[in-house]
Amino acid sequence: MPANERLGDLLDPMGTVLLTVECQQGVVGPDSALPELAREARSSGALHHVARLVAAAHRTGVQVIHAIAERRPDGRGASRNARLFRAAERLPVRQLSGSTAVRVAPPIEVAEEDFVVRRLHGLSPIHGTDVDALLRNLGCRTLVVTGVSANVAIPNAVFDAVNLGYTVVVPADAIAGVPADYTPAMIRNTLALVARITTTDEVLGCLEGPRRRP
């Protein structure tokens, strides 16, 4: 994207979609399968900032998509070709379809007009899911990526969105990973090369502030 392109121009509500990634109770809730990640998402304020962004999107007409990772109780169709997948099978809390673990976690509120996209395989919230088709049908030009984790799913989402032709905006305080110092390093050295890095307050200011006339 042009270096001088205004954030407010990128975040035109008519062409912007907000994506929350794996902000589900079994990942960031109090009974998370990944308690270290859940603590970081909450103590860093990332989950709170995601909730603020979702609430603002609902007020301003920005479409929200919640990307959820889950698996069938029988495990059919699940990926097993990486250590991460095999470790997930042994966790005490499993992201089973229909369970509390795969519900969007408070304080994020899901509105009737939101999309909830569930995947049974892979690492990406976008590749191999309905997200890309939904974005195109919605007229999306800018995708705001939030949630967890900065270790795996967030960079997957950003790279996939960029490869598909979307402009990506990442509010750095609305994503989390472990350990805590990994996230800013990953943002600075990786995501900043392909996405517009900003803050929750800056995004809110653009969405809820006065629009500049063309």
Short mmCIF file of N, CA, C and O in Angstrom, two decimals, residues 115-189:
data_model
loop_
_atom_site.label_atom_id
_atom_site.label_comp_id
_atom_site.label_asym_id
_atom_site.label_seq_id
_atom_site.Cartn_x
_atom_site.Cartn_y
_atom_site.Cartn_z
N PHE A 115 -20.95 -12.70 11.11
CA PHE A 115 -20.73 -14.05 10.61
C PHE A 115 -19.82 -14.79 11.58
O PHE A 115 -18.84 -14.22 12.08
N VAL A 116 -20.12 -16.05 11.84
CA VAL A 116 -19.24 -16.93 12.61
C VAL A 116 -18.80 -18.05 11.68
O VAL A 116 -19.64 -18.84 11.23
N VAL A 117 -17.51 -18.08 11.36
CA VAL A 117 -16.97 -19.05 10.40
C VAL A 117 -16.14 -20.06 11.17
O VAL A 117 -15.18 -19.72 11.86
N ARG A 118 -16.52 -21.33 11.04
CA ARG A 118 -15.87 -22.39 11.81
C ARG A 118 -15.04 -23.27 10.88
O ARG A 118 -15.46 -23.57 9.77
N ARG A 119 -13.85 -23.64 11.35
CA ARG A 119 -13.00 -24.52 10.54
C ARG A 119 -12.63 -25.76 11.34
O ARG A 119 -12.43 -25.69 12.56
N LEU A 120 -12.51 -26.88 10.64
CA LEU A 120 -12.20 -28.16 11.26
C LEU A 120 -10.77 -28.60 10.98
O LEU A 120 -10.34 -29.64 11.48
N HIS A 121 -10.03 -27.84 10.21
CA HIS A 121 -8.69 -28.30 9.82
C HIS A 121 -7.78 -27.10 9.57
O HIS A 121 -8.24 -25.98 9.36
N GLY A 122 -6.50 -27.37 9.59
CA GLY A 122 -5.52 -26.37 9.18
C GLY A 122 -5.24 -25.30 10.23
O GLY A 122 -5.78 -25.30 11.32
N LEU A 123 -4.37 -24.36 9.82
CA LEU A 123 -3.89 -23.31 10.70
C LEU A 123 -4.49 -21.96 10.40
O LEU A 123 -4.43 -21.06 11.24
N SER A 124 -5.04 -21.80 9.22
CA SER A 124 -5.44 -20.47 8.78
C SER A 124 -6.92 -20.20 8.99
O SER A 124 -7.76 -21.03 8.64
N PRO A 125 -7.27 -19.02 9.50
CA PRO A 125 -8.67 -18.62 9.58
C PRO A 125 -9.27 -18.29 8.22
O PRO A 125 -10.49 -18.14 8.12
N ILE A 126 -8.45 -18.17 7.18
CA ILE A 126 -8.93 -17.75 5.86
C ILE A 126 -8.82 -18.87 4.84
O ILE A 126 -9.81 -19.25 4.20
N HIS A 127 -7.63 -19.41 4.65
CA HIS A 127 -7.43 -20.43 3.62
C HIS A 127 -8.26 -21.68 3.93
O HIS A 127 -8.24 -22.21 5.03
N GLY A 128 -9.02 -22.13 2.93
CA GLY A 128 -9.83 -23.34 3.10
C GLY A 128 -11.10 -23.12 3.88
O GLY A 128 -11.79 -24.08 4.22
N THR A 129 -11.46 -21.84 4.15
CA THR A 129 -12.71 -21.54 4.86
C THR A 129 -13.59 -20.67 3.96
O THR A 129 -13.23 -20.33 2.84
N ASP A 130 -14.74 -20.26 4.50
CA ASP A 130 -15.66 -19.40 3.75
C ASP A 130 -15.27 -17.93 3.79
O ASP A 130 -15.92 -17.10 3.16
N VAL A 131 -14.21 -17.59 4.54
CA VAL A 131 -13.94 -16.18 4.79
C VAL A 131 -13.68 -15.40 3.51
O VAL A 131 -14.24 -14.31 3.29
N ASP A 132 -12.83 -15.91 2.61
CA ASP A 132 -12.51 -15.15 1.40
C ASP A 132 -13.75 -14.89 0.56
O ASP A 132 -13.97 -13.76 0.08
N ALA A 133 -14.58 -15.89 0.36
CA ALA A 133 -15.81 -15.70 -0.43
C ALA A 133 -16.72 -14.66 0.22
O ALA A 133 -17.31 -13.82 -0.46
N LEU A 134 -16.83 -14.71 1.53
CA LEU A 134 -17.65 -13.72 2.24
C LEU A 134 -17.09 -12.32 2.04
O LEU A 134 -17.84 -11.37 1.78
N LEU A 135 -15.78 -12.18 2.19
CA LEU A 135 -15.16 -10.86 2.03
C LEU A 135 -15.43 -10.30 0.64
O LEU A 135 -15.76 -9.11 0.49
N ARG A 136 -15.30 -11.12 -0.37
CA ARG A 136 -15.51 -10.63 -1.74
C ARG A 136 -16.98 -10.26 -1.96
O ARG A 136 -17.29 -9.23 -2.57
N ASN A 137 -17.88 -11.07 -1.46
CA ASN A 137 -19.30 -10.77 -1.62
C ASN A 137 -19.72 -9.54 -0.83
O ASN A 137 -20.70 -8.86 -1.18
N LEU A 138 -18.99 -9.23 0.23
CA LEU A 138 -19.27 -8.05 1.04
C LEU A 138 -18.62 -6.79 0.49
O LEU A 138 -18.84 -5.70 1.00
N GLY A 139 -17.79 -6.94 -0.55
CA GLY A 139 -17.10 -5.79 -1.10
C GLY A 139 -15.94 -5.31 -0.25
O GLY A 139 -15.58 -4.13 -0.28
N CYS A 140 -15.35 -6.21 0.48
CA CYS A 140 -14.26 -5.84 1.37
C CYS A 140 -13.01 -5.43 0.59
O CYS A 140 -12.60 -6.11 -0.35
N ARG A 141 -12.41 -4.33 1.02
CA ARG A 141 -11.10 -3.92 0.51
C ARG A 141 -10.04 -3.93 1.61
O ARG A 141 -8.88 -4.20 1.36
N THR A 142 -10.49 -3.64 2.85
CA THR A 142 -9.57 -3.60 3.99
C THR A 142 -10.03 -4.58 5.05
O THR A 142 -11.19 -4.53 5.48
N LEU A 143 -9.14 -5.43 5.49
CA LEU A 143 -9.44 -6.40 6.55
C LEU A 143 -8.67 -6.03 7.80
O LEU A 143 -7.44 -5.94 7.77
N VAL A 144 -9.39 -5.81 8.89
CA VAL A 144 -8.77 -5.52 10.18
C VAL A 144 -8.66 -6.85 10.93
O VAL A 144 -9.68 -7.50 11.20
N VAL A 145 -7.44 -7.26 11.25
CA VAL A 145 -7.19 -8.57 11.85
C VAL A 145 -6.89 -8.40 13.34
O VAL A 145 -5.99 -7.65 13.72
N THR A 146 -7.63 -9.14 14.18
CA THR A 146 -7.46 -9.08 15.63
C THR A 146 -7.53 -10.49 16.21
O THR A 146 -8.00 -11.42 15.55
N GLY A 147 -7.08 -10.65 17.47
CA GLY A 147 -7.26 -11.91 18.17
C GLY A 147 -5.96 -12.62 18.48
O GLY A 147 -4.93 -12.01 18.74
N VAL A 148 -6.00 -13.95 18.43
CA VAL A 148 -4.86 -14.79 18.80
C VAL A 148 -4.70 -15.92 17.78
O VAL A 148 -5.64 -16.26 17.07
N SER A 149 -3.53 -16.49 17.75
CA SER A 149 -2.34 -16.05 18.45
C SER A 149 -1.36 -15.43 17.47
O SER A 149 -1.35 -15.76 16.30
N ALA A 150 -0.54 -14.54 18.03
CA ALA A 150 0.52 -13.93 17.23
C ALA A 150 1.55 -14.96 16.80
O ALA A 150 2.34 -14.71 15.90
N ASN A 151 1.52 -16.13 17.43
CA ASN A 151 2.47 -17.18 17.08
C ASN A 151 2.12 -17.87 15.77
O ASN A 151 3.00 -18.20 14.97
N VAL A 152 0.82 -18.12 15.54
CA VAL A 152 0.42 -18.96 14.40
C VAL A 152 -0.73 -18.34 13.59
O VAL A 152 -0.56 -17.97 12.43
N ALA A 153 -1.92 -18.27 14.17
CA ALA A 153 -3.11 -17.94 13.39
C ALA A 153 -3.11 -16.51 12.87
O ALA A 153 -3.58 -16.26 11.75
N ILE A 154 -2.61 -15.57 13.64
CA ILE A 154 -2.62 -14.17 13.19
C ILE A 154 -1.72 -13.97 11.97
O ILE A 154 -2.18 -13.42 10.95
N PRO A 155 -0.44 -14.39 12.00
CA PRO A 155 0.35 -14.24 10.77
C PRO A 155 -0.22 -15.02 9.60
O PRO A 155 -0.17 -14.55 8.46
N ASN A 156 -0.80 -16.19 9.85
CA ASN A 156 -1.46 -16.93 8.77
C ASN A 156 -2.56 -16.07 8.14
O ASN A 156 -2.66 -15.99 6.90
N ALA A 157 -3.39 -15.46 8.95
CA ALA A 157 -4.50 -14.65 8.44
C ALA A 157 -3.98 -13.45 7.65
O ALA A 157 -4.51 -13.13 6.58
N VAL A 158 -2.96 -12.79 8.19
CA VAL A 158 -2.43 -11.61 7.51
C VAL A 158 -1.83 -11.98 6.16
O VAL A 158 -2.13 -11.35 5.14
N PHE A 159 -1.00 -13.00 6.12
CA PHE A 159 -0.37 -13.40 4.86
C PHE A 159 -1.42 -13.85 3.84
O PHE A 159 -1.34 -13.49 2.65
N ASP A 160 -2.38 -14.64 4.29
CA ASP A 160 -3.41 -15.11 3.36
C ASP A 160 -4.21 -13.94 2.79
O ASP A 160 -4.51 -13.90 1.59
N ALA A 161 -4.57 -12.99 3.65
CA ALA A 161 -5.36 -11.84 3.19
C ALA A 161 -4.56 -11.00 2.19
O ALA A 161 -5.10 -10.56 1.17
N VAL A 162 -3.29 -10.77 2.48
CA VAL A 162 -2.45 -10.00 1.56
C VAL A 162 -2.31 -10.73 0.23
O VAL A 162 -2.43 -10.13 -0.85
N ASN A 163 -2.09 -12.04 0.27
CA ASN A 163 -1.96 -12.81 -0.96
C ASN A 163 -3.24 -12.80 -1.79
O ASN A 163 -3.19 -12.92 -3.03
N LEU A 164 -4.37 -12.63 -1.12
CA LEU A 164 -5.65 -12.60 -1.82
C LEU A 164 -6.02 -11.21 -2.32
O LEU A 164 -7.06 -11.03 -2.96
N GLY A 165 -5.17 -10.22 -2.03
CA GLY A 165 -5.38 -8.89 -2.57
C GLY A 165 -6.01 -7.89 -1.63
O GLY A 165 -6.28 -6.75 -2.04
N TYR A 166 -6.26 -8.25 -0.38
CA TYR A 166 -6.84 -7.31 0.57
C TYR A 166 -5.74 -6.46 1.21
O TYR A 166 -4.60 -6.92 1.38
N THR A 167 -6.09 -5.24 1.59
CA THR A 167 -5.22 -4.44 2.44
C THR A 167 -5.50 -4.84 3.88
O THR A 167 -6.67 -4.94 4.28
N VAL A 168 -4.46 -5.08 4.66
CA VAL A 168 -4.64 -5.55 6.03
C VAL A 168 -4.20 -4.48 7.01
O VAL A 168 -3.14 -3.87 6.86
N VAL A 169 -5.04 -4.27 8.01
CA VAL A 169 -4.73 -3.37 9.12
C VAL A 169 -4.69 -4.21 10.40
O VAL A 169 -5.60 -5.00 10.65
N VAL A 170 -3.61 -4.05 11.17
CA VAL A 170 -3.46 -4.80 12.42
C VAL A 170 -3.33 -3.83 13.58
O VAL A 170 -2.31 -3.14 13.70
N PRO A 171 -4.33 -3.74 14.45
CA PRO A 171 -4.16 -2.98 15.70
C PRO A 171 -3.26 -3.79 16.64
O PRO A 171 -3.67 -4.84 17.14
N ALA A 172 -2.05 -3.31 16.85
CA ALA A 172 -1.06 -4.11 17.55
C ALA A 172 -1.47 -4.47 18.97
O ALA A 172 -1.05 -5.50 19.51
N ASP A 173 -2.29 -3.64 19.60
CA ASP A 173 -2.72 -3.91 20.97
C ASP A 173 -3.95 -4.81 21.02
O ASP A 173 -4.47 -5.08 22.11
N ALA A 174 -4.43 -5.28 19.87
CA ALA A 174 -5.60 -6.16 19.83
C ALA A 174 -5.24 -7.55 19.35
O ALA A 174 -6.10 -8.31 18.90
N ILE A 175 -3.95 -7.90 19.41
CA ILE A 175 -3.51 -9.27 19.16
C ILE A 175 -2.60 -9.69 20.30
O ILE A 175 -2.02 -8.85 20.99
N ALA A 176 -2.47 -10.99 20.52
CA ALA A 176 -1.64 -11.49 21.61
C ALA A 176 -1.04 -12.83 21.23
O ALA A 176 -1.60 -13.59 20.44
N GLY A 177 0.12 -13.10 21.84
CA GLY A 177 0.80 -14.38 21.67
C GLY A 177 1.68 -14.63 22.86
O GLY A 177 1.71 -13.82 23.81
N VAL A 178 2.40 -15.72 22.87
CA VAL A 178 3.30 -16.05 23.97
C VAL A 178 4.67 -16.46 23.43
O VAL A 178 4.76 -17.04 22.34
N PRO A 179 5.72 -16.10 24.20
CA PRO A 179 5.71 -15.26 25.38
C PRO A 179 5.37 -13.81 25.03
O PRO A 179 5.30 -13.45 23.85
N ALA A 180 5.17 -12.99 26.06
CA ALA A 180 4.69 -11.63 25.84
C ALA A 180 5.59 -10.82 24.93
O ALA A 180 5.11 -10.02 24.12
N ASP A 181 6.91 -11.02 25.04
CA ASP A 181 7.81 -10.20 24.23
C ASP A 181 7.92 -10.68 22.79
O ASP A 181 8.56 -10.02 21.96
N TYR A 182 7.31 -11.81 22.48
CA TYR A 182 7.36 -12.29 21.10
C TYR A 182 6.48 -11.46 20.18
O TYR A 182 6.84 -11.17 19.02
N THR A 183 5.31 -11.05 20.68
CA THR A 183 4.34 -10.37 19.83
C THR A 183 4.90 -9.07 19.24
O THR A 183 4.83 -8.88 18.02
N PRO A 184 5.45 -8.14 20.04
CA PRO A 184 5.98 -6.92 19.43
C PRO A 184 7.13 -7.18 18.47
O PRO A 184 7.26 -6.50 17.45
N ALA A 185 7.94 -8.20 18.73
CA ALA A 185 9.03 -8.52 17.82
C ALA A 185 8.49 -9.06 16.50
O ALA A 185 8.99 -8.70 15.42
N MET A 186 7.48 -9.89 16.57
CA MET A 186 6.89 -10.43 15.36
C MET A 186 6.20 -9.33 14.54
O MET A 186 6.30 -9.28 13.31
N ILE A 187 5.53 -8.43 15.24
CA ILE A 187 4.89 -7.31 14.54
C ILE A 187 5.93 -6.46 13.84
O ILE A 187 5.80 -6.13 12.64
N ARG A 188 6.97 -6.11 14.56
CA ARG A 188 8.00 -5.21 14.02
C ARG A 188 8.76 -5.83 12.85
O ARG A 188 9.03 -5.16 11.84
N ASN A 189 9.09 -7.10 12.96
CA ASN A 189 9.96 -7.73 11.98
C ASN A 189 9.24 -8.48 10.87
O ASN A 189 9.86 -8.83 9.86
#
